[in-house]
Amino acid sequence: MPHIPRTDIDSFPLSLGGNTFGWTSDRDESFAVLDAFVAAGGNVIDSADLYSVWAEGHSGGESERVLGEWMESRGNRADVVIATKVGALRSRPGLSAENVEIALAESLERLRTDHVDLYYFHYDDEDVAIADQVRTAHALVESGRVRHLALSNHSPERTREFLEVATAEGLTLPVALQPQYNLVNRNAFEQGYAPLAREYDLAVFPYFALASGFLTGKYRSESDLAGKARESMASGYVTTEGLAVVDVVVRVAEARGVAPATVALAWLLAKGVTAPIASARTPEQLPALLAAVDLDLDDDEVAALDAASAPFA
């Protein structure tokens, strides 16, 4: 399994997204998905205090709460790697030291644990100097409540500043990045974040790995999205260029006898990421995701996918 640098964590090559827990997956469905993921060898589960504030009647923390109940019921906290995030929840916005302290305490309570394995600063807070963010992160790790720090959605420039300040002051370095990266969203990662990941030896856990479901091949027109929970997130990909990418994904998938989602995730693994993040509403959706771990795309397949997605690079 891929190793997360500067940690004792080996990550299964697929990370399970927790955004569906308590949202499109109820408690029992969430437990079933989690059980199936772990039974298949999975260990990294990604959540956030924000999940799923966007759903009607939700206030955030729903995913963490379900995840905490599941770990407690299974008695398996030591066997899983829990990632969660801070900074984007409306009731706990930003990265001031005071806010992060409160938000972490609330996340730990919902997760029913005394520590988080990977704690992401979810979004940058430009009202807080990077040097202050670095010191806040270091204090969290020193406290033992956070094992390792990670970043998501800082700009490449601010990410570099974070890494440079932490290095210069001998403070805690992030061990991972969580950028948006997929076949129809390549440029920001490949031009901005990938060089940083290589230079500073950072693990990479891409989110929206399937472009909000678009790369599963289910959505071939706007009408296919009507009424779906992910409609607003995936609709922007339904363009001539986006559909051309899906056509190649589907063609490779049919030739290999696998699902399109498997190919889209396998392409990310071929690009050297640690573990793409993908979510499943039900256990029946998991096999197509898990199959990516064992699918080695050949050079011609990768080249075809690269060429189709070149407009997004």
PDB file of C-alpha atoms in Angstrom:
ATOM      1  CA  MET A   1       0.000   0.000   0.000  1.00  0.00           C
ATOM      2  CA  PRO A   2       1.203   3.557  -0.615  1.00  0.00           C
ATOM      3  CA  HIS A   3       2.967   5.104   2.360  1.00  0.00           C
ATOM      4  CA  ILE A   4       2.173   8.601   3.622  1.00  0.00           C
ATOM      5  CA  PRO A   5       5.572  10.309   3.997  1.00  0.00           C
ATOM      6  CA  ARG A   6       6.748  11.242   7.507  1.00  0.00           C
ATOM      7  CA  THR A   7       4.082   9.046   9.101  1.00  0.00           C
ATOM      8  CA  ASP A   8       3.594   5.423  10.077  1.00  0.00           C
ATOM      9  CA  ILE A   9       0.487   5.233   7.878  1.00  0.00           C
ATOM     10  CA  ASP A  10       0.135   2.980   4.856  1.00  0.00           C
ATOM     11  CA  SER A  11      -2.894   3.997   2.829  1.00  0.00           C
ATOM     12  CA  PHE A  12      -5.078   1.688   0.785  1.00  0.00           C
ATOM     13  CA  PRO A  13      -4.952   3.116  -2.763  1.00  0.00           C
ATOM     14  CA  LEU A  14      -8.567   4.295  -2.516  1.00  0.00           C
ATOM     15  CA  SER A  15      -9.898   6.628   0.154  1.00  0.00           C
ATOM     16  CA  LEU A  16     -13.587   6.411   1.036  1.00  0.00           C
ATOM     17  CA  GLY A  17     -15.376   9.750   0.879  1.00  0.00           C
ATOM     18  CA  GLY A  18     -17.694  10.376   3.796  1.00  0.00           C
ATOM     19  CA  ASN A  19     -19.762  13.149   2.244  1.00  0.00           C
ATOM     20  CA  THR A  20     -22.725  10.805   1.688  1.00  0.00           C
ATOM     21  CA  PHE A  21     -22.936   9.667   5.321  1.00  0.00           C
ATOM     22  CA  GLY A  22     -26.068  11.074   6.897  1.00  0.00           C
ATOM     23  CA  TRP A  23     -27.011  12.712   3.589  1.00  0.00           C
ATOM     24  CA  THR A  24     -27.793  10.457   0.620  1.00  0.00           C
ATOM     25  CA  SER A  25     -26.854   7.422   2.737  1.00  0.00           C
ATOM     26  CA  ASP A  26     -28.821   6.940   5.933  1.00  0.00           C
ATOM     27  CA  ARG A  27     -27.220   5.447   9.028  1.00  0.00           C
ATOM     28  CA  ASP A  28     -27.712   1.820   8.030  1.00  0.00           C
ATOM     29  CA  GLU A  29     -26.563   2.394   4.435  1.00  0.00           C
ATOM     30  CA  SER A  30     -23.526   4.284   5.691  1.00  0.00           C
ATOM     31  CA  PHE A  31     -22.622   1.465   8.071  1.00  0.00           C
ATOM     32  CA  ALA A  32     -22.985  -1.071   5.254  1.00  0.00           C
ATOM     33  CA  VAL A  33     -20.713   0.951   2.953  1.00  0.00           C
ATOM     34  CA  LEU A  34     -18.115   1.363   5.683  1.00  0.00           C
ATOM     35  CA  ASP A  35     -18.219  -2.336   6.569  1.00  0.00           C
ATOM     36  CA  ALA A  36     -17.765  -3.339   2.931  1.00  0.00           C
ATOM     37  CA  PHE A  37     -14.915  -0.883   2.396  1.00  0.00           C
ATOM     38  CA  VAL A  38     -12.977  -2.145   5.399  1.00  0.00           C
ATOM     39  CA  ALA A  39     -13.682  -5.775   4.484  1.00  0.00           C
ATOM     40  CA  ALA A  40     -12.065  -5.085   1.102  1.00  0.00           C
ATOM     41  CA  GLY A  41      -8.907  -3.804   2.770  1.00  0.00           C
ATOM     42  CA  GLY A  42      -9.724  -0.090   2.851  1.00  0.00           C
ATOM     43  CA  ASN A  43      -8.527   1.992   5.764  1.00  0.00           C
ATOM     44  CA  VAL A  44      -8.573   5.749   4.982  1.00  0.00           C
ATOM     45  CA  ILE A  45     -11.955   7.436   5.464  1.00  0.00           C
ATOM     46  CA  ASP A  46     -12.345  11.100   4.591  1.00  0.00           C
ATOM     47  CA  SER A  47     -14.844  13.403   6.286  1.00  0.00           C
ATOM     48  CA  ALA A  48     -15.216  17.081   7.263  1.00  0.00           C
ATOM     49  CA  ASP A  49     -17.036  19.118   9.870  1.00  0.00           C
ATOM     50  CA  LEU A  50     -18.819  20.754   6.924  1.00  0.00           C
ATOM     51  CA  TYR A  51     -20.512  17.542   5.708  1.00  0.00           C
ATOM     52  CA  SER A  52     -23.455  17.777   4.963  1.00  0.00           C
ATOM     53  CA  VAL A  53     -24.444  21.359   5.709  1.00  0.00           C
ATOM     54  CA  TRP A  54     -25.742  21.826   2.156  1.00  0.00           C
ATOM     55  CA  ALA A  55     -28.666  19.430   2.694  1.00  0.00           C
ATOM     56  CA  GLU A  56     -31.994  20.800   3.826  1.00  0.00           C
ATOM     57  CA  GLY A  57     -32.281  20.747   7.598  1.00  0.00           C
ATOM     58  CA  HIS A  58     -28.603  19.905   8.131  1.00  0.00           C
ATOM     59  CA  SER A  59     -26.152  22.024  10.102  1.00  0.00           C
ATOM     60  CA  GLY A  60     -22.894  20.149   9.468  1.00  0.00           C
ATOM     61  CA  GLY A  61     -21.259  17.347  11.398  1.00  0.00           C
ATOM     62  CA  GLU A  62     -23.670  14.707  10.129  1.00  0.00           C
ATOM     63  CA  SER A  63     -20.940  12.676   8.434  1.00  0.00           C
ATOM     64  CA  GLU A  64     -18.613  12.782  11.438  1.00  0.00           C
ATOM     65  CA  ARG A  65     -21.436  11.739  13.721  1.00  0.00           C
ATOM     66  CA  VAL A  66     -22.319   8.681  11.636  1.00  0.00           C
ATOM     67  CA  LEU A  67     -18.661   7.770  11.348  1.00  0.00           C
ATOM     68  CA  GLY A  68     -18.213   8.033  15.111  1.00  0.00           C
ATOM     69  CA  GLU A  69     -21.205   5.823  15.779  1.00  0.00           C
ATOM     70  CA  TRP A  70     -19.890   3.254  13.319  1.00  0.00           C
ATOM     71  CA  MET A  71     -16.402   3.130  14.849  1.00  0.00           C
ATOM     72  CA  GLU A  72     -17.831   2.820  18.331  1.00  0.00           C
ATOM     73  CA  SER A  73     -20.214   0.037  17.317  1.00  0.00           C
ATOM     74  CA  ARG A  74     -17.460  -1.886  15.518  1.00  0.00           C
ATOM     75  CA  GLY A  75     -14.698  -1.210  18.037  1.00  0.00           C
ATOM     76  CA  ASN A  76     -12.267  -0.597  15.197  1.00  0.00           C
ATOM     77  CA  ARG A  77     -10.902   2.903  15.786  1.00  0.00           C
ATOM     78  CA  ALA A  78      -7.310   1.631  15.814  1.00  0.00           C
ATOM     79  CA  ASP A  79      -7.771  -0.081  12.448  1.00  0.00           C
ATOM     80  CA  VAL A  80      -8.882   2.911  10.395  1.00  0.00           C
ATOM     81  CA  VAL A  81      -7.296   6.205   9.371  1.00  0.00           C
ATOM     82  CA  ILE A  82      -9.690   9.088   9.953  1.00  0.00           C
ATOM     83  CA  ALA A  83      -9.319  12.314   8.021  1.00  0.00           C
ATOM     84  CA  THR A  84     -11.494  15.326   8.721  1.00  0.00           C
ATOM     85  CA  LYS A  85     -11.331  19.050   8.056  1.00  0.00           C
ATOM     86  CA  VAL A  86     -11.775  22.482   9.606  1.00  0.00           C
ATOM     87  CA  GLY A  87     -12.430  25.980   8.367  1.00  0.00           C
ATOM     88  CA  ALA A  88     -15.503  25.882   6.140  1.00  0.00           C
ATOM     89  CA  LEU A  89     -18.385  25.156   8.517  1.00  0.00           C
ATOM     90  CA  ARG A  90     -20.607  28.216   8.764  1.00  0.00           C
ATOM     91  CA  SER A  91     -20.773  28.027  12.547  1.00  0.00           C
ATOM     92  CA  ARG A  92     -16.989  27.502  12.830  1.00  0.00           C
ATOM     93  CA  PRO A  93     -15.465  29.462   9.944  1.00  0.00           C
ATOM     94  CA  GLY A  94     -11.829  30.240   9.427  1.00  0.00           C
ATOM     95  CA  LEU A  95      -8.458  29.217  10.772  1.00  0.00           C
ATOM     96  CA  SER A  96      -7.911  31.405  13.804  1.00  0.00           C
ATOM     97  CA  ALA A  97      -6.327  29.426  16.628  1.00  0.00           C
ATOM     98  CA  GLU A  98      -9.398  29.932  18.795  1.00  0.00           C
ATOM     99  CA  ASN A  99     -11.820  28.717  16.148  1.00  0.00           C
ATOM    100  CA  VAL A 100      -9.722  25.704  15.216  1.00  0.00           C
ATOM    101  CA  GLU A 101      -9.477  24.655  18.874  1.00  0.00           C
ATOM    102  CA  ILE A 102     -13.248  24.716  19.293  1.00  0.00           C
ATOM    103  CA  ALA A 103     -13.925  23.058  15.932  1.00  0.00           C
ATOM    104  CA  LEU A 104     -11.477  20.242  16.638  1.00  0.00           C
ATOM    105  CA  ALA A 105     -13.039  19.565  20.027  1.00  0.00           C
ATOM    106  CA  GLU A 106     -16.476  19.370  18.412  1.00  0.00           C
ATOM    107  CA  SER A 107     -15.224  17.078  15.635  1.00  0.00           C
ATOM    108  CA  LEU A 108     -13.601  14.739  18.161  1.00  0.00           C
ATOM    109  CA  GLU A 109     -16.833  14.604  20.134  1.00  0.00           C
ATOM    110  CA  ARG A 110     -18.849  13.715  17.044  1.00  0.00           C
ATOM    111  CA  LEU A 111     -16.248  11.171  15.954  1.00  0.00           C
ATOM    112  CA  ARG A 112     -16.157   9.655  19.464  1.00  0.00           C
ATOM    113  CA  THR A 113     -12.380   9.573  19.465  1.00  0.00           C
ATOM    114  CA  ASP A 114      -9.505  11.418  21.115  1.00  0.00           C
ATOM    115  CA  HIS A 115      -7.512  12.056  17.950  1.00  0.00           C
ATOM    116  CA  VAL A 116      -7.713  12.604  14.209  1.00  0.00           C
ATOM    117  CA  ASP A 117      -5.143  10.907  11.991  1.00  0.00           C
ATOM    118  CA  LEU A 118      -5.180  13.498   9.194  1.00  0.00           C
ATOM    119  CA  TYR A 119      -6.522  16.956   9.973  1.00  0.00           C
ATOM    120  CA  TYR A 120      -7.007  19.178   6.934  1.00  0.00           C
ATOM    121  CA  PHE A 121      -7.176  22.922   6.886  1.00  0.00           C
ATOM    122  CA  HIS A 122     -10.149  22.741   4.505  1.00  0.00           C
ATOM    123  CA  TYR A 123      -9.888  26.210   2.964  1.00  0.00           C
ATOM    124  CA  ASP A 124      -7.372  28.971   3.374  1.00  0.00           C
ATOM    125  CA  ASP A 125      -8.241  31.883   5.652  1.00  0.00           C
ATOM    126  CA  GLU A 126      -6.530  34.967   4.232  1.00  0.00           C
ATOM    127  CA  ASP A 127      -7.380  36.914   7.382  1.00  0.00           C
ATOM    128  CA  VAL A 128      -4.936  34.648   9.256  1.00  0.00           C
ATOM    129  CA  ALA A 129      -1.264  34.940   8.361  1.00  0.00           C
ATOM    130  CA  ILE A 130       0.312  31.746   7.118  1.00  0.00           C
ATOM    131  CA  ALA A 131       2.860  31.893   9.953  1.00  0.00           C
ATOM    132  CA  ASP A 132      -0.008  31.872  12.458  1.00  0.00           C
ATOM    133  CA  GLN A 133      -1.673  28.955  10.655  1.00  0.00           C
ATOM    134  CA  VAL A 134       1.601  27.019  10.834  1.00  0.00           C
ATOM    135  CA  ARG A 135       1.915  27.642  14.580  1.00  0.00           C
ATOM    136  CA  THR A 136      -1.704  26.644  15.176  1.00  0.00           C
ATOM    137  CA  ALA A 137      -1.161  23.417  13.266  1.00  0.00           C
ATOM    138  CA  HIS A 138       2.018  22.657  15.176  1.00  0.00           C
ATOM    139  CA  ALA A 139       0.226  23.136  18.499  1.00  0.00           C
ATOM    140  CA  LEU A 140      -2.523  20.736  17.460  1.00  0.00           C
ATOM    141  CA  VAL A 141      -0.011  18.022  16.602  1.00  0.00           C
ATOM    142  CA  GLU A 142       1.959  18.669  19.790  1.00  0.00           C
ATOM    143  CA  SER A 143      -1.260  18.214  21.780  1.00  0.00           C
ATOM    144  CA  GLY A 144      -1.707  14.671  20.463  1.00  0.00           C
ATOM    145  CA  ARG A 145      -5.241  15.328  19.261  1.00  0.00           C
ATOM    146  CA  VAL A 146      -4.024  15.573  15.657  1.00  0.00           C
ATOM    147  CA  ARG A 147      -1.498  13.029  14.450  1.00  0.00           C
ATOM    148  CA  HIS A 148      -0.720  14.699  11.128  1.00  0.00           C
ATOM    149  CA  LEU A 149      -1.625  17.914   9.345  1.00  0.00           C
ATOM    150  CA  ALA A 150      -2.780  18.242   5.739  1.00  0.00           C
ATOM    151  CA  LEU A 151      -3.945  21.049   3.447  1.00  0.00           C
ATOM    152  CA  SER A 152      -6.841  21.373   1.020  1.00  0.00           C
ATOM    153  CA  ASN A 153      -7.733  24.369  -1.154  1.00  0.00           C
ATOM    154  CA  HIS A 154      -4.934  26.716  -0.186  1.00  0.00           C
ATOM    155  CA  SER A 155      -3.620  28.271  -3.392  1.00  0.00           C
ATOM    156  CA  PRO A 156      -0.326  26.865  -4.661  1.00  0.00           C
ATOM    157  CA  GLU A 157       1.354  30.112  -3.619  1.00  0.00           C
ATOM    158  CA  ARG A 158      -0.024  30.018  -0.083  1.00  0.00           C
ATOM    159  CA  THR A 159       0.677  26.286   0.138  1.00  0.00           C
ATOM    160  CA  ARG A 160       4.310  26.955  -0.723  1.00  0.00           C
ATOM    161  CA  GLU A 161       4.475  29.712   1.873  1.00  0.00           C
ATOM    162  CA  PHE A 162       3.041  27.334   4.495  1.00  0.00           C
ATOM    163  CA  LEU A 163       5.657  24.715   3.655  1.00  0.00           C
ATOM    164  CA  GLU A 164       8.500  27.233   3.625  1.00  0.00           C
ATOM    165  CA  VAL A 165       7.534  28.790   6.961  1.00  0.00           C
ATOM    166  CA  ALA A 166       7.100  25.408   8.640  1.00  0.00           C
ATOM    167  CA  THR A 167      10.480  24.298   7.317  1.00  0.00           C
ATOM    168  CA  ALA A 168      12.258  27.492   8.329  1.00  0.00           C
ATOM    169  CA  GLU A 169      10.835  27.445  11.847  1.00  0.00           C
ATOM    170  CA  GLY A 170      11.264  23.712  12.363  1.00  0.00           C
ATOM    171  CA  LEU A 171       7.533  23.262  12.929  1.00  0.00           C
ATOM    172  CA  THR A 172       5.080  20.624  11.775  1.00  0.00           C
ATOM    173  CA  LEU A 173       5.045  20.068   8.027  1.00  0.00           C
ATOM    174  CA  PRO A 174       1.882  18.937   6.271  1.00  0.00           C
ATOM    175  CA  VAL A 175       2.095  15.351   5.080  1.00  0.00           C
ATOM    176  CA  ALA A 176      -0.650  15.465   2.439  1.00  0.00           C
ATOM    177  CA  LEU A 177      -2.572  17.629   0.025  1.00  0.00           C
ATOM    178  CA  GLN A 178      -6.209  17.192  -0.962  1.00  0.00           C
ATOM    179  CA  PRO A 179      -6.654  18.987  -4.286  1.00  0.00           C
ATOM    180  CA  GLN A 180      -9.414  18.724  -6.851  1.00  0.00           C
ATOM    181  CA  TYR A 181      -8.068  16.488  -9.597  1.00  0.00           C
ATOM    182  CA  ASN A 182      -9.711  14.347 -12.242  1.00  0.00           C
ATOM    183  CA  LEU A 183      -9.808  13.889 -16.010  1.00  0.00           C
ATOM    184  CA  VAL A 184     -11.897  17.025 -16.526  1.00  0.00           C
ATOM    185  CA  ASN A 185     -10.043  19.129 -13.964  1.00  0.00           C
ATOM    186  CA  ARG A 186      -6.308  18.768 -14.500  1.00  0.00           C
ATOM    187  CA  ASN A 187      -4.620  22.132 -14.828  1.00  0.00           C
ATOM    188  CA  ALA A 188      -4.669  23.414 -11.242  1.00  0.00           C
ATOM    189  CA  PHE A 189      -3.157  20.231  -9.855  1.00  0.00           C
ATOM    190  CA  GLU A 190      -0.708  19.377 -12.580  1.00  0.00           C
ATOM    191  CA  GLN A 191       0.662  22.913 -12.936  1.00  0.00           C
ATOM    192  CA  GLY A 192       0.335  24.172  -9.369  1.00  0.00           C
ATOM    193  CA  TYR A 193       0.174  21.437  -6.747  1.00  0.00           C
ATOM    194  CA  ALA A 194       1.998  18.471  -8.286  1.00  0.00           C
ATOM    195  CA  PRO A 195       5.376  20.272  -8.274  1.00  0.00           C
ATOM    196  CA  LEU A 196       4.894  21.068  -4.572  1.00  0.00           C
ATOM    197  CA  ALA A 197       3.945  17.476  -3.777  1.00  0.00           C
ATOM    198  CA  ARG A 198       7.128  16.273  -5.460  1.00  0.00           C
ATOM    199  CA  GLU A 199       9.367  18.887  -3.865  1.00  0.00           C
ATOM    200  CA  TYR A 200       8.076  18.419  -0.337  1.00  0.00           C
ATOM    201  CA  ASP A 201       7.248  14.703  -0.522  1.00  0.00           C
ATOM    202  CA  LEU A 202       3.522  15.057   0.125  1.00  0.00           C
ATOM    203  CA  ALA A 203       0.857  12.412  -0.225  1.00  0.00           C
ATOM    204  CA  VAL A 204      -1.985  13.358  -2.587  1.00  0.00           C
ATOM    205  CA  PHE A 205      -5.637  12.474  -1.965  1.00  0.00           C
ATOM    206  CA  PRO A 206      -7.659  14.032  -4.817  1.00  0.00           C
ATOM    207  CA  TYR A 207     -11.264  14.979  -4.196  1.00  0.00           C
ATOM    208  CA  PHE A 208     -13.994  15.028  -6.864  1.00  0.00           C
ATOM    209  CA  ALA A 209     -12.027  12.132  -8.372  1.00  0.00           C
ATOM    210  CA  LEU A 210     -15.091  11.192 -10.410  1.00  0.00           C
ATOM    211  CA  ALA A 211     -16.138  14.807 -11.086  1.00  0.00           C
ATOM    212  CA  SER A 212     -19.255  14.514  -8.922  1.00  0.00           C
ATOM    213  CA  GLY A 213     -20.266  11.336 -10.744  1.00  0.00           C
ATOM    214  CA  PHE A 214     -19.792  12.710 -14.258  1.00  0.00           C
ATOM    215  CA  LEU A 215     -16.951  10.283 -15.011  1.00  0.00           C
ATOM    216  CA  THR A 216     -19.100   7.281 -14.141  1.00  0.00           C
ATOM    217  CA  GLY A 217     -20.653   7.667 -17.589  1.00  0.00           C
ATOM    218  CA  LYS A 218     -24.160   7.990 -16.168  1.00  0.00           C
ATOM    219  CA  TYR A 219     -24.615  11.579 -17.261  1.00  0.00           C
ATOM    220  CA  ARG A 220     -24.447  12.079 -21.020  1.00  0.00           C
ATOM    221  CA  SER A 221     -26.781  15.073 -21.217  1.00  0.00           C
ATOM    222  CA  GLU A 222     -28.368  17.710 -18.972  1.00  0.00           C
ATOM    223  CA  SER A 223     -31.558  15.648 -18.844  1.00  0.00           C
ATOM    224  CA  ASP A 224     -29.645  12.754 -17.245  1.00  0.00           C
ATOM    225  CA  LEU A 225     -28.852  15.032 -14.293  1.00  0.00           C
ATOM    226  CA  ALA A 226     -32.361  16.330 -13.680  1.00  0.00           C
ATOM    227  CA  GLY A 227     -33.472  15.739 -10.122  1.00  0.00           C
ATOM    228  CA  LYS A 228     -30.223  14.076  -9.028  1.00  0.00           C
ATOM    229  CA  ALA A 229     -28.604  15.067  -5.712  1.00  0.00           C
ATOM    230  CA  ARG A 230     -25.365  15.961  -7.517  1.00  0.00           C
ATOM    231  CA  GLU A 231     -27.060  17.897 -10.336  1.00  0.00           C
ATOM    232  CA  SER A 232     -25.595  21.301  -9.488  1.00  0.00           C
ATOM    233  CA  MET A 233     -22.078  19.922  -9.033  1.00  0.00           C
ATOM    234  CA  ALA A 234     -21.872  17.788 -12.175  1.00  0.00           C
ATOM    235  CA  SER A 235     -23.817  19.917 -14.648  1.00  0.00           C
ATOM    236  CA  GLY A 236     -20.851  22.099 -15.543  1.00  0.00           C
ATOM    237  CA  TYR A 237     -19.013  19.134 -17.030  1.00  0.00           C
ATOM    238  CA  VAL A 238     -21.705  18.353 -19.601  1.00  0.00           C
ATOM    239  CA  THR A 239     -19.966  20.095 -22.508  1.00  0.00           C
ATOM    240  CA  THR A 240     -18.650  18.891 -25.845  1.00  0.00           C
ATOM    241  CA  GLU A 241     -15.143  18.567 -24.415  1.00  0.00           C
ATOM    242  CA  GLY A 242     -16.336  16.908 -21.227  1.00  0.00           C
ATOM    243  CA  LEU A 243     -18.463  14.373 -23.062  1.00  0.00           C
ATOM    244  CA  ALA A 244     -15.514  13.561 -25.333  1.00  0.00           C
ATOM    245  CA  VAL A 245     -13.565  12.538 -22.231  1.00  0.00           C
ATOM    246  CA  VAL A 246     -16.423  10.331 -21.075  1.00  0.00           C
ATOM    247  CA  ASP A 247     -16.539   8.676 -24.490  1.00  0.00           C
ATOM    248  CA  VAL A 248     -12.915   7.577 -24.153  1.00  0.00           C
ATOM    249  CA  VAL A 249     -13.389   6.497 -20.536  1.00  0.00           C
ATOM    250  CA  VAL A 250     -16.342   4.347 -21.597  1.00  0.00           C
ATOM    251  CA  ARG A 251     -14.438   2.921 -24.565  1.00  0.00           C
ATOM    252  CA  VAL A 252     -11.502   1.874 -22.367  1.00  0.00           C
ATOM    253  CA  ALA A 253     -13.882   0.494 -19.766  1.00  0.00           C
ATOM    254  CA  GLU A 254     -15.748  -1.620 -22.307  1.00  0.00           C
ATOM    255  CA  ALA A 255     -12.495  -2.994 -23.702  1.00  0.00           C
ATOM    256  CA  ARG A 256     -11.356  -3.945 -20.223  1.00  0.00           C
ATOM    257  CA  GLY A 257     -14.705  -5.241 -19.020  1.00  0.00           C
ATOM    258  CA  VAL A 258     -14.888  -2.811 -16.111  1.00  0.00           C
ATOM    259  CA  ALA A 259     -17.014   0.167 -15.143  1.00  0.00           C
ATOM    260  CA  PRO A 260     -16.135   3.680 -16.365  1.00  0.00           C
ATOM    261  CA  ALA A 261     -15.589   4.777 -12.752  1.00  0.00           C
ATOM    262  CA  THR A 262     -12.898   2.130 -12.449  1.00  0.00           C
ATOM    263  CA  VAL A 263     -11.021   3.568 -15.414  1.00  0.00           C
ATOM    264  CA  ALA A 264     -11.302   7.184 -14.205  1.00  0.00           C
ATOM    265  CA  LEU A 265      -9.856   6.262 -10.808  1.00  0.00           C
ATOM    266  CA  ALA A 266      -7.189   4.013 -12.325  1.00  0.00           C
ATOM    267  CA  TRP A 267      -6.027   6.958 -14.464  1.00  0.00           C
ATOM    268  CA  LEU A 268      -5.434   8.974 -11.287  1.00  0.00           C
ATOM    269  CA  LEU A 269      -3.445   6.118  -9.802  1.00  0.00           C
ATOM    270  CA  ALA A 270      -1.425   5.909 -13.021  1.00  0.00           C
ATOM    271  CA  LYS A 271      -0.595   9.583 -12.487  1.00  0.00           C
ATOM    272  CA  GLY A 272       0.972   8.748  -9.145  1.00  0.00           C
ATOM    273  CA  VAL A 273      -1.553  10.013  -6.616  1.00  0.00           C
ATOM    274  CA  THR A 274      -1.638   8.289  -3.237  1.00  0.00           C
ATOM    275  CA  ALA A 275      -5.344   7.475  -3.131  1.00  0.00           C
ATOM    276  CA  PRO A 276      -8.216   9.183  -4.927  1.00  0.00           C
ATOM    277  CA  ILE A 277     -11.246   9.899  -2.783  1.00  0.00           C
ATOM    278  CA  ALA A 278     -14.531   8.402  -3.971  1.00  0.00           C
ATOM    279  CA  SER A 279     -17.828   7.955  -2.204  1.00  0.00           C
ATOM    280  CA  ALA A 280     -20.530   5.311  -2.465  1.00  0.00           C
ATOM    281  CA  ARG A 281     -24.146   5.752  -1.462  1.00  0.00           C
ATOM    282  CA  THR A 282     -24.673   1.982  -1.143  1.00  0.00           C
ATOM    283  CA  PRO A 283     -22.394  -1.070  -0.898  1.00  0.00           C
ATOM    284  CA  GLU A 284     -23.411  -2.048  -4.429  1.00  0.00           C
ATOM    285  CA  GLN A 285     -21.534   1.009  -5.758  1.00  0.00           C
ATOM    286  CA  LEU A 286     -18.259   0.035  -4.088  1.00  0.00           C
ATOM    287  CA  PRO A 287     -16.940  -2.761  -6.342  1.00  0.00           C
ATOM    288  CA  ALA A 288     -16.508  -0.445  -9.330  1.00  0.00           C
ATOM    289  CA  LEU A 289     -14.457   1.914  -7.156  1.00  0.00           C
ATOM    290  CA  LEU A 290     -12.380  -0.784  -5.504  1.00  0.00           C
ATOM    291  CA  ALA A 291     -11.584  -2.404  -8.851  1.00  0.00           C
ATOM    292  CA  ALA A 292      -9.418   0.595  -9.753  1.00  0.00           C
ATOM    293  CA  VAL A 293      -6.805  -0.594  -7.263  1.00  0.00           C
ATOM    294  CA  ASP A 294      -6.143  -3.674  -9.414  1.00  0.00           C
ATOM    295  CA  LEU A 295      -6.519  -2.090 -12.852  1.00  0.00           C
ATOM    296  CA  ASP A 296      -3.162  -1.190 -14.389  1.00  0.00           C
ATOM    297  CA  LEU A 297      -3.845   0.910 -17.457  1.00  0.00           C
ATOM    298  CA  ASP A 298      -1.336   0.353 -20.246  1.00  0.00           C
ATOM    299  CA  ASP A 299       0.596   3.181 -21.891  1.00  0.00           C
ATOM    300  CA  ASP A 300      -1.780   3.419 -24.842  1.00  0.00           C
ATOM    301  CA  GLU A 301      -4.821   3.674 -22.584  1.00  0.00           C
ATOM    302  CA  VAL A 302      -3.236   6.377 -20.463  1.00  0.00           C
ATOM    303  CA  ALA A 303      -2.192   8.252 -23.617  1.00  0.00           C
ATOM    304  CA  ALA A 304      -5.730   8.090 -25.011  1.00  0.00           C
ATOM    305  CA  LEU A 305      -7.170   9.434 -21.762  1.00  0.00           C
ATOM    306  CA  ASP A 306      -4.499  12.124 -21.622  1.00  0.00           C
ATOM    307  CA  ALA A 307      -5.294  13.215 -25.169  1.00  0.00           C
ATOM    308  CA  ALA A 308      -9.057  13.352 -24.608  1.00  0.00           C
ATOM    309  CA  SER A 309      -8.621  15.365 -21.428  1.00  0.00           C
ATOM    310  CA  ALA A 310      -5.917  17.666 -22.829  1.00  0.00           C
ATOM    311  CA  PRO A 311      -8.337  20.635 -23.015  1.00  0.00           C
ATOM    312  CA  PHE A 312      -8.529  20.480 -19.212  1.00  0.00           C
ATOM    313  CA  ALA A 313      -4.754  20.248 -18.665  1.00  0.00           C
TER     314      ALA A 313
END
